[in-house]
Amino acid sequence: MDDALIKVLLVDDHEMVRIGLAAVLGTEDGIEVVGEASNGHDGIRLAQEYRPDVVLMDLVMEGMDGIETTRKLLQLYPDCKVIVLTSFLDDEKMYPVIEAGAFSYLLKTSRASEIAQAIRAAAKGQSILESQVASKIMNRFRQPKPAAEPHEELTDREMEVLRLIAKGKSNQELADDLFIGVKTVKFHVTNVLAKLGVEDRTQAAIYAFKHGLAE
């Protein structure tokens, strides 16, 4: 076999899809389809046999789906490039397979030339994403992160102080329970009130109960 050929494995549970891909890619220079699998288990087995450079991976298959197949395949052969070729753009399929290590993500509406281009790019270490996929990923990163709850800013010691405040402990009792000085207790209490944005110990206790931080 010519070493310059890019060895491609097809993993898709639809026979007509595999036949069509094999026929189209068979006309492309420098690309050779070395095997076809109808499910994830066979995909792993054929990958062990043929050691493909690129795997065209469907997502929805009986038994082991494309996400799990991608994860296991790349654990065995981390240098292999998985190109997802699917009809699905929903987040619960797209993001997990990308996190599993998929190199490129294309829709089955892609033209044959685009699939061939993605295969050649993957062999060179270049990732290609369907434009709609790239937009979804960018939009996800642009989404503002939810604001942190005030108590998430508390240190472990301040959280201990808050829980004891919720129990109605005085500064002296706090000092005794935590084995620290009263002056240090006052310092922690001041910080707790400031970080929670409350005015007094009663409001701090109410905050603790409201957020399940104290019994």
mmCIF file of N, CA and C in Angstrom, residues 20-154:
data_model
loop_
_atom_site.group_PDB
_atom_site.id
_atom_site.type_symbol
_atom_site.label_atom_id
_atom_site.label_comp_id
_atom_site.label_asym_id
_atom_site.label_seq_id
_atom_site.Cartn_x
_atom_site.Cartn_y
_atom_site.Cartn_z
ATOM 1 N N GLY A 20 -22.417 4.870 -0.274
ATOM 2 C CA GLY A 20 -22.249 6.150 -0.951
ATOM 3 C C GLY A 20 -20.917 6.801 -0.630
ATOM 4 N N LEU A 21 -20.544 6.793 0.655
ATOM 5 C CA LEU A 21 -19.266 7.387 1.053
ATOM 6 C C LEU A 21 -18.099 6.640 0.421
ATOM 7 N N ALA A 22 -18.161 5.320 0.452
ATOM 8 C CA ALA A 22 -17.068 4.519 -0.114
ATOM 9 C C ALA A 22 -16.920 4.796 -1.609
ATOM 10 N N ALA A 23 -18.050 4.925 -2.306
ATOM 11 C CA ALA A 23 -18.006 5.185 -3.747
ATOM 12 C C ALA A 23 -17.421 6.559 -4.048
ATOM 13 N N VAL A 24 -17.856 7.552 -3.300
ATOM 14 C CA VAL A 24 -17.379 8.918 -3.535
ATOM 15 C C VAL A 24 -15.907 9.061 -3.175
ATOM 16 N N LEU A 25 -15.537 8.552 -1.995
ATOM 17 C CA LEU A 25 -14.145 8.694 -1.563
ATOM 18 C C LEU A 25 -13.198 7.845 -2.405
ATOM 19 N N GLY A 26 -13.743 6.798 -3.014
ATOM 20 C CA GLY A 26 -12.916 5.956 -3.881
ATOM 21 C C GLY A 26 -12.429 6.674 -5.113
ATOM 22 N N THR A 27 -13.058 7.790 -5.453
ATOM 23 C CA THR A 27 -12.645 8.566 -6.629
ATOM 24 C C THR A 27 -11.669 9.686 -6.261
ATOM 25 N N GLU A 28 -11.412 9.841 -4.963
ATOM 26 C CA GLU A 28 -10.544 10.926 -4.495
ATOM 27 C C GLU A 28 -9.082 10.477 -4.456
ATOM 28 N N ASP A 29 -8.204 11.288 -5.018
ATOM 29 C CA ASP A 29 -6.772 10.973 -4.993
ATOM 30 C C ASP A 29 -6.239 11.005 -3.569
ATOM 31 N N GLY A 30 -5.423 10.034 -3.226
ATOM 32 C CA GLY A 30 -4.740 10.018 -1.941
ATOM 33 C C GLY A 30 -5.574 9.527 -0.785
ATOM 34 N N ILE A 31 -6.823 9.078 -1.044
ATOM 35 C CA ILE A 31 -7.700 8.594 0.019
ATOM 36 C C ILE A 31 -8.111 7.158 -0.281
ATOM 37 N N GLU A 32 -8.007 6.285 0.700
ATOM 38 C CA GLU A 32 -8.411 4.893 0.519
ATOM 39 C C GLU A 32 -9.309 4.468 1.683
ATOM 40 N N VAL A 33 -10.496 3.989 1.365
ATOM 41 C CA VAL A 33 -11.386 3.449 2.385
ATOM 42 C C VAL A 33 -10.946 2.015 2.671
ATOM 43 N N VAL A 34 -10.446 1.779 3.873
ATOM 44 C CA VAL A 34 -9.886 0.467 4.211
ATOM 45 C C VAL A 34 -10.888 -0.445 4.895
ATOM 46 N N GLY A 35 -12.007 0.109 5.363
ATOM 47 C CA GLY A 35 -12.979 -0.746 6.029
ATOM 48 C C GLY A 35 -14.271 -0.017 6.312
ATOM 49 N N GLU A 36 -15.335 -0.810 6.556
ATOM 50 C CA GLU A 36 -16.648 -0.262 6.874
ATOM 51 C C GLU A 36 -17.214 -1.016 8.069
ATOM 52 N N ALA A 37 -17.780 -0.275 9.021
ATOM 53 C CA ALA A 37 -18.383 -0.889 10.197
ATOM 54 C C ALA A 37 -19.782 -0.337 10.393
ATOM 55 N N SER A 38 -20.698 -1.216 10.820
ATOM 56 C CA SER A 38 -22.085 -0.805 11.001
ATOM 57 C C SER A 38 -22.409 -0.456 12.446
ATOM 58 N N ASN A 39 -21.425 -0.616 13.333
ATOM 59 C CA ASN A 39 -21.653 -0.276 14.747
ATOM 60 C C ASN A 39 -20.315 0.030 15.417
ATOM 61 N N GLY A 40 -20.399 0.531 16.644
ATOM 62 C CA GLY A 40 -19.190 0.953 17.343
ATOM 63 C C GLY A 40 -18.245 -0.193 17.656
ATOM 64 N N HIS A 41 -18.787 -1.333 18.057
ATOM 65 C CA HIS A 41 -17.929 -2.474 18.398
ATOM 66 C C HIS A 41 -17.111 -2.928 17.194
ATOM 67 N N ASP A 42 -17.785 -3.030 16.036
ATOM 68 C CA ASP A 42 -17.054 -3.404 14.824
ATOM 69 C C ASP A 42 -16.075 -2.305 14.416
ATOM 70 N N GLY A 43 -16.434 -1.057 14.693
ATOM 71 C CA GLY A 43 -15.528 0.044 14.384
ATOM 72 C C GLY A 43 -14.224 -0.073 15.150
ATOM 73 N N ILE A 44 -14.311 -0.399 16.438
ATOM 74 C CA ILE A 44 -13.103 -0.593 17.252
ATOM 75 C C ILE A 44 -12.290 -1.766 16.730
ATOM 76 N N ARG A 45 -12.994 -2.858 16.389
ATOM 77 C CA ARG A 45 -12.296 -4.059 15.905
ATOM 78 C C ARG A 45 -11.562 -3.776 14.591
ATOM 79 N N LEU A 46 -12.234 -3.092 13.668
ATOM 80 C CA LEU A 46 -11.599 -2.801 12.377
ATOM 81 C C LEU A 46 -10.476 -1.774 12.522
ATOM 82 N N ALA A 47 -10.617 -0.873 13.466
ATOM 83 C CA ALA A 47 -9.543 0.093 13.712
ATOM 84 C C ALA A 47 -8.289 -0.632 14.202
ATOM 85 N N GLN A 48 -8.478 -1.652 15.031
ATOM 86 C CA GLN A 48 -7.335 -2.444 15.489
ATOM 87 C C GLN A 48 -6.688 -3.201 14.334
ATOM 88 N N GLU A 49 -7.519 -3.604 13.377
ATOM 89 C CA GLU A 49 -7.010 -4.385 12.244
ATOM 90 C C GLU A 49 -6.327 -3.517 11.188
ATOM 91 N N TYR A 50 -6.931 -2.369 10.866
ATOM 92 C CA TYR A 50 -6.446 -1.565 9.742
ATOM 93 C C TYR A 50 -5.654 -0.322 10.152
ATOM 94 N N ARG A 51 -5.751 0.070 11.416
ATOM 95 C CA ARG A 51 -5.060 1.274 11.900
ATOM 96 C C ARG A 51 -5.284 2.471 10.961
ATOM 97 N N PRO A 52 -6.521 2.898 10.813
ATOM 98 C CA PRO A 52 -6.800 4.014 9.889
ATOM 99 C C PRO A 52 -6.215 5.330 10.388
ATOM 100 N N ASP A 53 -5.961 6.215 9.447
ATOM 101 C CA ASP A 53 -5.517 7.567 9.799
ATOM 102 C C ASP A 53 -6.702 8.419 10.229
ATOM 103 N N VAL A 54 -7.842 8.189 9.575
ATOM 104 C CA VAL A 54 -9.054 8.977 9.814
ATOM 105 C C VAL A 54 -10.251 8.033 9.918
ATOM 106 N N VAL A 55 -11.147 8.327 10.835
ATOM 107 C CA VAL A 55 -12.397 7.572 10.968
ATOM 108 C C VAL A 55 -13.565 8.533 10.771
ATOM 109 N N LEU A 56 -14.444 8.204 9.825
ATOM 110 C CA LEU A 56 -15.688 8.946 9.663
ATOM 111 C C LEU A 56 -16.720 8.289 10.565
ATOM 112 N N MET A 57 -17.196 9.020 11.574
ATOM 113 C CA MET A 57 -17.993 8.432 12.646
ATOM 114 C C MET A 57 -19.420 8.977 12.678
ATOM 115 N N ASP A 58 -20.365 8.059 12.610
ATOM 116 C CA ASP A 58 -21.761 8.426 12.848
ATOM 117 C C ASP A 58 -21.968 8.540 14.352
ATOM 118 N N LEU A 59 -23.013 9.248 14.778
ATOM 119 C CA LEU A 59 -23.248 9.420 16.214
ATOM 120 C C LEU A 59 -24.284 8.458 16.770
ATOM 121 N N VAL A 60 -25.393 8.298 16.061
ATOM 122 C CA VAL A 60 -26.491 7.472 16.578
ATOM 123 C C VAL A 60 -26.416 6.090 15.951
ATOM 124 N N MET A 61 -26.040 5.100 16.773
ATOM 125 C CA MET A 61 -25.936 3.717 16.327
ATOM 126 C C MET A 61 -26.438 2.806 17.432
ATOM 127 N N GLU A 62 -26.870 1.619 17.056
ATOM 128 C CA GLU A 62 -27.304 0.628 18.037
ATOM 129 C C GLU A 62 -26.116 0.199 18.893
ATOM 130 N N GLY A 63 -26.390 -0.091 20.155
ATOM 131 C CA GLY A 63 -25.316 -0.546 21.040
ATOM 132 C C GLY A 63 -24.442 0.625 21.451
ATOM 133 N N MET A 64 -23.176 0.564 21.089
ATOM 134 C CA MET A 64 -22.235 1.625 21.424
ATOM 135 C C MET A 64 -22.401 2.785 20.444
ATOM 136 N N ASP A 65 -22.780 3.957 20.956
ATOM 137 C CA ASP A 65 -22.997 5.089 20.052
ATOM 138 C C ASP A 65 -21.671 5.718 19.633
ATOM 139 N N GLY A 66 -21.769 6.732 18.788
ATOM 140 C CA GLY A 66 -20.560 7.357 18.252
ATOM 141 C C GLY A 66 -19.735 8.070 19.295
ATOM 142 N N ILE A 67 -20.387 8.564 20.351
ATOM 143 C CA ILE A 67 -19.652 9.264 21.410
ATOM 144 C C ILE A 67 -18.749 8.291 22.151
ATOM 145 N N GLU A 68 -19.322 7.178 22.598
ATOM 146 C CA GLU A 68 -18.540 6.188 23.342
ATOM 147 C C GLU A 68 -17.498 5.522 22.449
ATOM 148 N N THR A 69 -17.869 5.272 21.186
ATOM 149 C CA THR A 69 -16.913 4.672 20.247
ATOM 150 C C THR A 69 -15.716 5.591 20.041
ATOM 151 N N THR A 70 -15.981 6.876 19.890
ATOM 152 C CA THR A 70 -14.899 7.855 19.731
ATOM 153 C C THR A 70 -13.991 7.848 20.941
ATOM 154 N N ARG A 71 -14.590 7.850 22.132
ATOM 155 C CA ARG A 71 -13.811 7.881 23.367
ATOM 156 C C ARG A 71 -12.899 6.646 23.473
ATOM 157 N N LYS A 72 -13.462 5.472 23.219
ATOM 158 C CA LYS A 72 -12.681 4.234 23.351
ATOM 159 C C LYS A 72 -11.639 4.114 22.242
ATOM 160 N N LEU A 73 -12.013 4.527 21.035
ATOM 161 C CA LEU A 73 -11.082 4.454 19.912
ATOM 162 C C LEU A 73 -9.852 5.312 20.164
ATOM 163 N N LEU A 74 -10.069 6.529 20.663
ATOM 164 C CA LEU A 74 -8.951 7.434 20.870
ATOM 165 C C LEU A 74 -8.126 7.065 22.100
ATOM 166 N N GLN A 75 -8.717 6.309 23.019
ATOM 167 C CA GLN A 75 -7.929 5.780 24.127
ATOM 168 C C GLN A 75 -6.932 4.746 23.614
ATOM 169 N N LEU A 76 -7.358 3.973 22.614
ATOM 170 C CA LEU A 76 -6.480 2.958 22.026
ATOM 171 C C LEU A 76 -5.497 3.567 21.034
ATOM 172 N N TYR A 77 -5.984 4.501 20.209
ATOM 173 C CA TYR A 77 -5.159 5.082 19.145
ATOM 174 C C TYR A 77 -5.294 6.609 19.159
ATOM 175 N N PRO A 78 -4.609 7.262 20.065
ATOM 176 C CA PRO A 78 -4.756 8.723 20.211
ATOM 177 C C PRO A 78 -4.344 9.522 18.982
ATOM 178 N N ASP A 79 -3.557 8.939 18.088
ATOM 179 C CA ASP A 79 -3.134 9.661 16.889
ATOM 180 C C ASP A 79 -4.169 9.610 15.772
ATOM 181 N N CYS A 80 -5.163 8.740 15.927
ATOM 182 C CA CYS A 80 -6.220 8.640 14.917
ATOM 183 C C CYS A 80 -7.085 9.885 14.965
ATOM 184 N N LYS A 81 -7.558 10.334 13.821
ATOM 185 C CA LYS A 81 -8.406 11.520 13.749
ATOM 186 C C LYS A 81 -9.850 11.093 13.473
ATOM 187 N N VAL A 82 -10.753 11.437 14.385
ATOM 188 C CA VAL A 82 -12.160 11.095 14.219
ATOM 189 C C VAL A 82 -12.913 12.306 13.666
ATOM 190 N N ILE A 83 -13.565 12.109 12.528
ATOM 191 C CA ILE A 83 -14.416 13.132 11.942
ATOM 192 C C ILE A 83 -15.858 12.679 12.124
ATOM 193 N N VAL A 84 -16.618 13.437 12.882
ATOM 194 C CA VAL A 84 -18.027 13.108 13.065
ATOM 195 C C VAL A 84 -18.783 13.508 11.802
ATOM 196 N N LEU A 85 -19.580 12.576 11.295
ATOM 197 C CA LEU A 85 -20.431 12.845 10.138
ATOM 198 C C LEU A 85 -21.838 12.426 10.527
ATOM 199 N N THR A 86 -22.681 13.410 10.802
ATOM 200 C CA THR A 86 -23.970 13.116 11.416
ATOM 201 C C THR A 86 -25.060 14.041 10.897
ATOM 202 N N SER A 87 -26.293 13.713 11.248
ATOM 203 C CA SER A 87 -27.426 14.575 10.921
ATOM 204 C C SER A 87 -27.819 15.453 12.094
ATOM 205 N N PHE A 88 -27.135 15.274 13.223
ATOM 206 C CA PHE A 88 -27.562 15.911 14.465
ATOM 207 C C PHE A 88 -26.696 17.110 14.835
ATOM 208 N N LEU A 89 -27.389 18.156 15.300
ATOM 209 C CA LEU A 89 -26.708 19.364 15.763
ATOM 210 C C LEU A 89 -27.063 19.689 17.208
ATOM 211 N N ASP A 90 -27.796 18.791 17.889
ATOM 212 C CA ASP A 90 -28.232 19.100 19.244
ATOM 213 C C ASP A 90 -27.063 19.019 20.221
ATOM 214 N N ASP A 91 -27.131 19.857 21.243
ATOM 215 C CA ASP A 91 -26.019 20.029 22.178
ATOM 216 C C ASP A 91 -25.641 18.741 22.895
ATOM 217 N N GLU A 92 -26.648 17.918 23.256
ATOM 218 C CA GLU A 92 -26.349 16.724 24.048
ATOM 219 C C GLU A 92 -25.585 15.662 23.273
ATOM 220 N N LYS A 93 -25.489 15.816 21.966
ATOM 221 C CA LYS A 93 -24.665 14.909 21.164
ATOM 222 C C LYS A 93 -23.379 15.592 20.713
ATOM 223 N N MET A 94 -23.490 16.857 20.335
ATOM 224 C CA MET A 94 -22.341 17.556 19.758
ATOM 225 C C MET A 94 -21.224 17.777 20.777
ATOM 226 N N TYR A 95 -21.558 18.385 21.917
ATOM 227 C CA TYR A 95 -20.513 18.720 22.885
ATOM 228 C C TYR A 95 -19.839 17.488 23.491
ATOM 229 N N PRO A 96 -20.595 16.428 23.853
ATOM 230 C CA PRO A 96 -19.921 15.246 24.419
ATOM 231 C C PRO A 96 -18.931 14.584 23.453
ATOM 232 N N VAL A 97 -19.259 14.528 22.162
ATOM 233 C CA VAL A 97 -18.338 13.862 21.241
ATOM 234 C C VAL A 97 -17.107 14.729 20.986
ATOM 235 N N ILE A 98 -17.277 16.056 21.022
ATOM 236 C CA ILE A 98 -16.114 16.938 20.898
ATOM 237 C C ILE A 98 -15.223 16.785 22.127
ATOM 238 N N GLU A 99 -15.857 16.696 23.301
ATOM 239 C CA GLU A 99 -15.089 16.492 24.530
ATOM 240 C C GLU A 99 -14.413 15.128 24.537
ATOM 241 N N ALA A 100 -15.018 14.155 23.844
ATOM 242 C CA ALA A 100 -14.423 12.820 23.760
ATOM 243 C C ALA A 100 -13.203 12.792 22.847
ATOM 244 N N GLY A 101 -13.021 13.863 22.060
ATOM 245 C CA GLY A 101 -11.822 13.948 21.233
ATOM 246 C C GLY A 101 -12.050 14.019 19.738
ATOM 247 N N ALA A 102 -13.311 14.141 19.311
ATOM 248 C CA ALA A 102 -13.573 14.259 17.874
ATOM 249 C C ALA A 102 -12.797 15.432 17.290
ATOM 250 N N PHE A 103 -12.198 15.211 16.147
ATOM 251 C CA PHE A 103 -11.305 16.202 15.558
ATOM 252 C C PHE A 103 -12.057 17.206 14.699
ATOM 253 N N SER A 104 -13.030 16.723 13.955
ATOM 254 C CA SER A 104 -13.842 17.589 13.105
ATOM 255 C C SER A 104 -15.296 17.153 13.215
ATOM 256 N N TYR A 105 -16.203 18.051 12.846
ATOM 257 C CA TYR A 105 -17.631 17.771 12.979
ATOM 258 C C TYR A 105 -18.328 18.278 11.728
ATOM 259 N N LEU A 106 -18.897 17.336 10.956
ATOM 260 C CA LEU A 106 -19.584 17.688 9.722
ATOM 261 C C LEU A 106 -20.994 17.121 9.730
ATOM 262 N N LEU A 107 -21.866 17.764 8.988
ATOM 263 C CA LEU A 107 -23.224 17.258 8.812
ATOM 264 C C LEU A 107 -23.298 16.420 7.535
ATOM 265 N N LYS A 108 -24.262 15.502 7.513
ATOM 266 C CA LYS A 108 -24.394 14.630 6.349
ATOM 267 C C LYS A 108 -24.914 15.367 5.122
ATOM 268 N N THR A 109 -25.268 16.628 5.310
ATOM 269 C CA THR A 109 -25.634 17.456 4.165
ATOM 270 C C THR A 109 -24.410 18.055 3.484
ATOM 271 N N SER A 110 -23.226 17.797 4.038
ATOM 272 C CA SER A 110 -21.989 18.316 3.443
ATOM 273 C C SER A 110 -21.765 17.710 2.065
ATOM 274 N N ARG A 111 -21.151 18.491 1.190
ATOM 275 C CA ARG A 111 -20.813 17.994 -0.145
ATOM 276 C C ARG A 111 -19.652 17.001 -0.055
ATOM 277 N N ALA A 112 -19.575 16.141 -1.037
ATOM 278 C CA ALA A 112 -18.508 15.144 -1.068
ATOM 279 C C ALA A 112 -17.143 15.800 -1.023
ATOM 280 N N SER A 113 -17.003 16.923 -1.728
ATOM 281 C CA SER A 113 -15.714 17.618 -1.752
ATOM 282 C C SER A 113 -15.347 18.154 -0.375
ATOM 283 N N GLU A 114 -16.363 18.562 0.405
ATOM 284 C CA GLU A 114 -16.108 19.070 1.752
ATOM 285 C C GLU A 114 -15.659 17.954 2.684
ATOM 286 N N ILE A 115 -16.249 16.772 2.511
ATOM 287 C CA ILE A 115 -15.840 15.622 3.331
ATOM 288 C C ILE A 115 -14.409 15.227 2.996
ATOM 289 N N ALA A 116 -14.102 15.188 1.715
ATOM 290 C CA ALA A 116 -12.741 14.854 1.294
ATOM 291 C C ALA A 116 -11.744 15.890 1.806
ATOM 292 N N GLN A 117 -12.142 17.140 1.748
ATOM 293 C CA GLN A 117 -11.277 18.209 2.253
ATOM 294 C C GLN A 117 -11.025 18.043 3.746
ATOM 295 N N ALA A 118 -12.073 17.680 4.496
ATOM 296 C CA ALA A 118 -11.927 17.481 5.939
ATOM 297 C C ALA A 118 -10.999 16.309 6.242
ATOM 298 N N ILE A 119 -11.067 15.269 5.427
ATOM 299 C CA ILE A 119 -10.191 14.107 5.614
ATOM 300 C C ILE A 119 -8.740 14.499 5.382
ATOM 301 N N ARG A 120 -8.481 15.216 4.314
ATOM 302 C CA ARG A 120 -7.109 15.637 4.021
ATOM 303 C C ARG A 120 -6.595 16.594 5.093
ATOM 304 N N ALA A 121 -7.469 17.481 5.551
ATOM 305 C CA ALA A 121 -7.072 18.428 6.596
ATOM 306 C C ALA A 121 -6.757 17.689 7.890
ATOM 307 N N ALA A 122 -7.595 16.712 8.247
ATOM 308 C CA ALA A 122 -7.374 15.950 9.475
ATOM 309 C C ALA A 122 -6.042 15.215 9.428
ATOM 310 N N ALA A 123 -5.709 14.660 8.265
ATOM 311 C CA ALA A 123 -4.440 13.944 8.115
ATOM 312 C C ALA A 123 -3.249 14.875 8.340
ATOM 313 N N LYS A 124 -3.476 16.181 8.134
ATOM 314 C CA LYS A 124 -2.415 17.175 8.344
ATOM 315 C C LYS A 124 -2.509 17.825 9.728
ATOM 316 N N GLY A 125 -3.466 17.345 10.532
ATOM 317 C CA GLY A 125 -3.623 17.908 11.866
ATOM 318 C C GLY A 125 -4.457 19.166 11.916
ATOM 319 N N GLN A 126 -5.275 19.393 10.865
ATOM 320 C CA GLN A 126 -6.102 20.590 10.808
ATOM 321 C C GLN A 126 -7.568 20.218 11.007
ATOM 322 N N SER A 127 -8.211 20.884 11.942
ATOM 323 C CA SER A 127 -9.603 20.582 12.273
ATOM 324 C C SER A 127 -10.557 21.439 11.459
ATOM 325 N N ILE A 128 -11.672 20.836 11.053
ATOM 326 C CA ILE A 128 -12.707 21.555 10.317
ATOM 327 C C ILE A 128 -14.047 21.321 11.006
ATOM 328 N N LEU A 129 -14.774 22.401 11.244
ATOM 329 C CA LEU A 129 -16.092 22.316 11.848
ATOM 330 C C LEU A 129 -17.131 22.860 10.883
ATOM 331 N N GLU A 130 -18.241 22.159 10.788
ATOM 332 C CA GLU A 130 -19.386 22.689 10.051
ATOM 333 C C GLU A 130 -19.689 24.090 10.573
ATOM 334 N N SER A 131 -20.028 25.011 9.687
ATOM 335 C CA SER A 131 -20.222 26.409 10.082
ATOM 336 C C SER A 131 -21.251 26.552 11.201
ATOM 337 N N GLN A 132 -22.318 25.762 11.134
ATOM 338 C CA GLN A 132 -23.342 25.839 12.181
ATOM 339 C C GLN A 132 -22.795 25.359 13.523
ATOM 340 N N VAL A 133 -21.907 24.360 13.467
ATOM 341 C CA VAL A 133 -21.289 23.845 14.686
ATOM 342 C C VAL A 133 -20.370 24.900 15.284
ATOM 343 N N ALA A 134 -19.558 25.511 14.440
ATOM 344 C CA ALA A 134 -18.644 26.550 14.920
ATOM 345 C C ALA A 134 -19.419 27.695 15.564
ATOM 346 N N SER A 135 -20.557 28.059 14.973
ATOM 347 C CA SER A 135 -21.363 29.145 15.529
ATOM 348 C C SER A 135 -21.912 28.774 16.899
ATOM 349 N N LYS A 136 -22.370 27.527 17.044
ATOM 350 C CA LYS A 136 -22.913 27.086 18.323
ATOM 351 C C LYS A 136 -21.831 27.090 19.401
ATOM 352 N N ILE A 137 -20.641 26.648 19.038
ATOM 353 C CA ILE A 137 -19.551 26.614 20.004
ATOM 354 C C ILE A 137 -19.165 28.027 20.423
ATOM 355 N N MET A 138 -19.063 28.934 19.458
ATOM 356 C CA MET A 138 -18.714 30.315 19.774
ATOM 357 C C MET A 138 -19.782 30.960 20.656
ATOM 358 N N ASN A 139 -21.049 30.692 20.348
ATOM 359 C CA ASN A 139 -22.134 31.258 21.152
ATOM 360 C C ASN A 139 -22.099 30.724 22.566
ATOM 361 N N ARG A 140 -21.701 29.471 22.710
ATOM 362 C CA ARG A 140 -21.623 28.891 24.050
ATOM 363 C C ARG A 140 -20.553 29.592 24.875
ATOM 364 N N PHE A 141 -19.421 29.889 24.251
ATOM 365 C CA PHE A 141 -18.358 30.577 24.965
ATOM 366 C C PHE A 141 -18.732 32.027 25.270
ATOM 367 N N ARG A 142 -19.575 32.608 24.419
ATOM 368 C CA ARG A 142 -19.967 34.000 24.632
ATOM 369 C C ARG A 142 -20.984 34.154 25.750
ATOM 370 N N GLN A 143 -21.678 33.071 26.101
ATOM 371 C CA GLN A 143 -22.700 33.162 27.133
ATOM 372 C C GLN A 143 -22.060 33.536 28.466
ATOM 373 N N PRO A 144 -22.596 34.563 29.129
ATOM 374 C CA PRO A 144 -22.017 34.956 30.419
ATOM 375 C C PRO A 144 -22.180 33.855 31.456
ATOM 376 N N LYS A 145 -21.158 33.688 32.260
ATOM 377 C CA LYS A 145 -21.232 32.700 33.328
ATOM 378 C C LYS A 145 -22.171 33.209 34.413
ATOM 379 N N PRO A 146 -22.947 32.301 35.011
ATOM 380 C CA PRO A 146 -23.846 32.741 36.072
ATOM 381 C C PRO A 146 -23.061 33.338 37.234
ATOM 382 N N ALA A 147 -23.628 34.413 37.806
ATOM 383 C CA ALA A 147 -22.951 35.074 38.923
ATOM 384 C C ALA A 147 -22.844 34.129 40.113
ATOM 385 N N ALA A 148 -21.709 34.188 40.786
ATOM 386 C CA ALA A 148 -21.482 33.320 41.946
ATOM 387 C C ALA A 148 -22.338 33.799 43.106
ATOM 388 N N GLU A 149 -22.810 32.854 43.912
ATOM 389 C CA GLU A 149 -23.531 33.195 45.129
ATOM 390 C C GLU A 149 -22.550 33.841 46.102
ATOM 391 N N PRO A 150 -23.004 34.809 46.891
ATOM 392 C CA PRO A 150 -22.100 35.488 47.835
ATOM 393 C C PRO A 150 -21.335 34.528 48.742
ATOM 394 N N HIS A 151 -22.006 33.463 49.204
ATOM 395 C CA HIS A 151 -21.321 32.563 50.141
ATOM 396 C C HIS A 151 -20.193 31.773 49.489
ATOM 397 N N GLU A 152 -20.184 31.730 48.150
ATOM 398 C CA GLU A 152 -19.103 31.020 47.462
ATOM 399 C C GLU A 152 -17.772 31.757 47.610
ATOM 400 N N GLU A 153 -17.851 33.017 48.041
ATOM 401 C CA GLU A 153 -16.635 33.806 48.253
ATOM 402 C C GLU A 153 -16.044 33.597 49.651
ATOM 403 N N LEU A 154 -16.777 32.906 50.514
ATOM 404 C CA LEU A 154 -16.295 32.693 51.874
ATOM 405 C C LEU A 154 -15.170 31.671 51.912
#
